[in-house]
Coordinates of C-alpha atoms in Angstrom, one line a residue:
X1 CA 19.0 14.2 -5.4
X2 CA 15.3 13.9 -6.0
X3 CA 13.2 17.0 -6.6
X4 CA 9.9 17.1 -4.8
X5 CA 7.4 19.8 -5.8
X6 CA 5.2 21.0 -2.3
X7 CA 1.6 22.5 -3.1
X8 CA 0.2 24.4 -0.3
X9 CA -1.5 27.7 -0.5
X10 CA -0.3 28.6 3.2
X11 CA 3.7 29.5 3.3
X12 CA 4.1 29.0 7.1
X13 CA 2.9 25.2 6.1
X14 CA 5.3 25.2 3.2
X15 CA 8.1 25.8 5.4
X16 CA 7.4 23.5 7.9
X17 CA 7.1 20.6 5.4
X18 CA 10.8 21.9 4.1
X19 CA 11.8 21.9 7.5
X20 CA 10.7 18.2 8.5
X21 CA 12.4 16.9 5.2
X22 CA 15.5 18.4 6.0
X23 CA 15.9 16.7 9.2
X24 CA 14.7 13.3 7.8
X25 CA 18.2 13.5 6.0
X26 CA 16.5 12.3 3.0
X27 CA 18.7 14.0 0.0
X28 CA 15.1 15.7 -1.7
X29 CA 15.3 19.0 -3.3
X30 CA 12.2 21.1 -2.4
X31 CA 10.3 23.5 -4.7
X32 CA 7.3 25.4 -3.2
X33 CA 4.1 26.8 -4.5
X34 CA 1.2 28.5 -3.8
X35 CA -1.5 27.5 -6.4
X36 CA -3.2 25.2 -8.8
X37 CA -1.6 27.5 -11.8
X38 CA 1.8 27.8 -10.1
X39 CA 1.8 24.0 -9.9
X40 CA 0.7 23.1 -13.5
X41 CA 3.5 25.7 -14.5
X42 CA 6.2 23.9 -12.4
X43 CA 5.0 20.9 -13.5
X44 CA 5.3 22.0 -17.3
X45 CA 8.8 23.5 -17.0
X46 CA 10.6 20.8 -14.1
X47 CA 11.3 17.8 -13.5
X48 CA 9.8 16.1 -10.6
X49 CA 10.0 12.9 -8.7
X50 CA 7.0 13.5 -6.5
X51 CA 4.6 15.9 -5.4
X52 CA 3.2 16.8 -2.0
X53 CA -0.3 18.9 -2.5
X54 CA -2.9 20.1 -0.1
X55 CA -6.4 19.2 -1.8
X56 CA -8.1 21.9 0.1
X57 CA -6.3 24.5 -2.7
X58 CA -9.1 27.4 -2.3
X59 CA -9.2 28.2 -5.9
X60 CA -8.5 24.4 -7.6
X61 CA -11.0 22.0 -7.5
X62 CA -9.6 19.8 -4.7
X63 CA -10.4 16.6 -5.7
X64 CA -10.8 17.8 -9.1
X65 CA -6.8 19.2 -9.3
X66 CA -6.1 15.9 -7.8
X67 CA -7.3 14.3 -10.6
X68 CA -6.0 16.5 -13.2
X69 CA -2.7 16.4 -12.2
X70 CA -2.7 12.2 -12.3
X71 CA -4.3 12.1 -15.5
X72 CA -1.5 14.9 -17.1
X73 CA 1.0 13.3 -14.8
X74 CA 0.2 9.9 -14.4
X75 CA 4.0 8.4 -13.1
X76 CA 4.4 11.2 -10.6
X77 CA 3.8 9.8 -7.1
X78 CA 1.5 12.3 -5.5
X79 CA 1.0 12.1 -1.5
X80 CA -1.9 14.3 -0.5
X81 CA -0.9 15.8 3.1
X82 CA -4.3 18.0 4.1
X83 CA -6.1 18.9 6.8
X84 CA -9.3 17.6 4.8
X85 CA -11.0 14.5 7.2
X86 CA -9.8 11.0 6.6
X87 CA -12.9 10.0 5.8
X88 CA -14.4 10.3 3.2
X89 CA -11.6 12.3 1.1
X90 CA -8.8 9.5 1.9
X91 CA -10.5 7.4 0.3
X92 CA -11.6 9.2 -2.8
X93 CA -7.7 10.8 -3.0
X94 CA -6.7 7.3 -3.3
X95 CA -9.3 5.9 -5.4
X96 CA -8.5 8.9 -7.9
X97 CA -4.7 8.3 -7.8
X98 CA -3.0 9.5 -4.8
X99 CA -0.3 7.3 -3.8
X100 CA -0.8 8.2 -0.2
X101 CA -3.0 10.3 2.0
X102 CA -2.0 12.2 5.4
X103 CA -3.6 14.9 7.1
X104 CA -1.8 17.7 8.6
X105 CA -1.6 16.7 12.1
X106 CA 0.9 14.0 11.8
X107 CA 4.2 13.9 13.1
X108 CA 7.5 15.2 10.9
X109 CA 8.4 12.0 11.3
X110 CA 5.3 10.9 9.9
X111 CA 5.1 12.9 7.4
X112 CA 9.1 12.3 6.4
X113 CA 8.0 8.3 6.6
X114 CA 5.2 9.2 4.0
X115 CA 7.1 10.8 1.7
X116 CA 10.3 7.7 1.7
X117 CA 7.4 5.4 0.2
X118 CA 5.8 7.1 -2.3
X119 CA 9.4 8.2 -3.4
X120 CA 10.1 4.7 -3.5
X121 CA 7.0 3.5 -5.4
X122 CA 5.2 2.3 -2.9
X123 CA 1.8 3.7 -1.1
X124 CA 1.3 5.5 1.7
X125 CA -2.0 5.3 4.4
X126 CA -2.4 5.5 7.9
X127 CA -3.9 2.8 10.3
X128 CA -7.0 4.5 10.2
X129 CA -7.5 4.6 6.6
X130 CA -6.4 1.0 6.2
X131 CA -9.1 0.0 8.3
X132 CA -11.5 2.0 6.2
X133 CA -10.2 0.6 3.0
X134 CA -10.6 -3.0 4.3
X135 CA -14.2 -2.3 5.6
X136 CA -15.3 -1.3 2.0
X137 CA -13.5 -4.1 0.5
X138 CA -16.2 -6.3 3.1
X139 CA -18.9 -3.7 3.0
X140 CA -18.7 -2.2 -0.5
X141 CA -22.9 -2.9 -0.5
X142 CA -23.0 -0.3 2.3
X143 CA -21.7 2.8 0.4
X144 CA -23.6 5.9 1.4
X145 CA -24.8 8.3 -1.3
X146 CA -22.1 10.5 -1.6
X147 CA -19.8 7.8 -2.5
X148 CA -22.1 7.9 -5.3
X149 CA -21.0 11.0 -6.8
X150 CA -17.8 11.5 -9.2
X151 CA -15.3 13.3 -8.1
X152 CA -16.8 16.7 -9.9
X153 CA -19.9 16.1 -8.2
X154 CA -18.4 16.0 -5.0
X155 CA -16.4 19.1 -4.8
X156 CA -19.5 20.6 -5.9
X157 CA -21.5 19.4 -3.3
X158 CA -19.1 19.9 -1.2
X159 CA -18.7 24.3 -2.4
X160 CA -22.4 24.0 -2.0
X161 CA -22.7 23.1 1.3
X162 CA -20.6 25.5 2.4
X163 CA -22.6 28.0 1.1
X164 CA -21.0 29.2 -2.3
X165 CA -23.4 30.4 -4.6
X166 CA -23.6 29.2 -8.0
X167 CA -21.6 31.7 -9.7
X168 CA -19.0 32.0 -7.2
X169 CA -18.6 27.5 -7.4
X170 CA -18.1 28.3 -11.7
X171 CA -15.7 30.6 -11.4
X172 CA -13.5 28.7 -8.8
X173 CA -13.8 25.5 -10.9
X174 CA -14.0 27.4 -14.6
X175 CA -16.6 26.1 -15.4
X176 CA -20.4 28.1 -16.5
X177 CA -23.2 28.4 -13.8
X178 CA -25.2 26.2 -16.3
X179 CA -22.8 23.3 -15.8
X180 CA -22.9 23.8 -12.4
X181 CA -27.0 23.5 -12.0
X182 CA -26.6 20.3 -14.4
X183 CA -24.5 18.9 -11.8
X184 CA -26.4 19.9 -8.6
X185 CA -29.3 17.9 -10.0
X186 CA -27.2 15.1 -10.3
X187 CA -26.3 15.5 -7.0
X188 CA -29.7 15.6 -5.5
X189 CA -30.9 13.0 -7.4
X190 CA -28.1 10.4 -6.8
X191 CA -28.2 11.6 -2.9
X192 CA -31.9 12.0 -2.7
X193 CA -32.0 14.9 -0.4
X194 CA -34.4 18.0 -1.3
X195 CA -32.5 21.4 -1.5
X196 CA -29.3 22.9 -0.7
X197 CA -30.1 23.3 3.2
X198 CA -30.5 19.5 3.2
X199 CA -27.1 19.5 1.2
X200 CA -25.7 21.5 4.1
X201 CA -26.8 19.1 7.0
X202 CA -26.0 16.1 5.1
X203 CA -22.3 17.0 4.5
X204 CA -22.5 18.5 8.4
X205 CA -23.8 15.3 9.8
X206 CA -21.0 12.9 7.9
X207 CA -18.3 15.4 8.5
X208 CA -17.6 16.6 4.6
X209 CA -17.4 20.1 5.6
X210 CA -15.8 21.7 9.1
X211 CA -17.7 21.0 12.4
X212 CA -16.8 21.2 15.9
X213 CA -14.3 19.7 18.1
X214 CA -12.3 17.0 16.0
X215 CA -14.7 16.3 13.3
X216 CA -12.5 18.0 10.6
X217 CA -10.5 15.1 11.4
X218 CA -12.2 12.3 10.8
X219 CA -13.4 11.8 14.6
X220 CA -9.7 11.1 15.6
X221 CA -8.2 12.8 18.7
X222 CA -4.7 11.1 18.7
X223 CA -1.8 13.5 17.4
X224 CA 0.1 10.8 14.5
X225 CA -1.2 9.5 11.5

């Protein structure tokens, strides 16, 4: 019996990802939670196989707890299931150590098909993002600016384009409102847009943050991964 630990701030979600494993048949013992601190806690205490997190934890760092957990962690497979877009945070969840990426609109059976390969050591990424991941490999010239950024700098910009103040983005990543104004002007500089309203229509236009329709999907308007 392998015991799995699910991250997801929303119980209903949480349930419904017990639910689809259990009628996969795998033999995986579940253990939810809630938050960031919950997780580092189970983490401490447990013993885990894998991990399933949501990167869009409110109060973590997205990203940023992403890449906390592989660097405390680093032989725990972790499959990031989110409803964060494809594109770009597949390919940043990867690049920072995710051993596969889904968002929230697959299947169970999807999902449960996932989950067998990163249990077994292997990775896990949909057609879509495969595509994606072979374009840069031919295209890696072409990266846009906020493929630029580390992966602090991106949640940032990210909080700051949808319209956290300063104070409110240090205390949901710990970190001082000094630290933060150091890394908006890295930010600007590395993007070389103007202000925070050009922040705002930047990560608008290329689908960072929530728009209409599909676009906090990634574009796609098919119902599997």
């Amino acid at each position: 019996m392998q015991n799995l630990l699910v991250v997801d701030e929303q119980p209903v979600m949480r349930a419904g990802i017990a639910h689809a494993v259990a009628a996969s048949g795998m033999e995986v013992q579940l253990k939810g939670v809630g938050s960031a601190a919950d997780a580092i806690g189970a983490l401490r205490t447990g013993r885990w196989d894998g991990a399933i997190i949501d990167i869009g934890l409110s109060e973590a760092g997205g990203i940023s707890f992403l890449s906390r957990l592989v660097k405390t962690h680093p032989d725990l497979p972790v499959l990031v299931f989110t409803a964060m877009p494809e594109s770009p945070y597949g390919l940043r969840a990867l690049r920072t150590g995710a051993a596969g990426f889904l968002h929230k609109s697959a299947s169970p059976e999807t999902l449960a098909e996932a989950l067998r390969r990163v249990l077994a050591g292997r990775r896990y990424v949909s057609p879509v993002l495969a595509e994606q991941l072979a374009d840069r490999m031919v295209n890696d010239s072409d990266r846009v600016p906020h493929e630029l950024l580390t992966d602090r700098e991106f949640e940032i910009f990210r909080l700051i384009a949808l319209g956290n103040s300063v104070a409110d983005i240090g205390e949901t990543l710990n970190i001082s409102p000094k630290t933060v104004h150091v890394h908006r002007s890295n930010i600007l500089r590395k993007t070389g847009l103007a202000d925070n309203q050009a922040l705002a229509s930047y990560a608008f236009e290329h689908r960072l943050i929530p728009g209409r329709r599909s676009e906090d999907r990634g574009g796609r308007t098919d119902s599997g991964a």
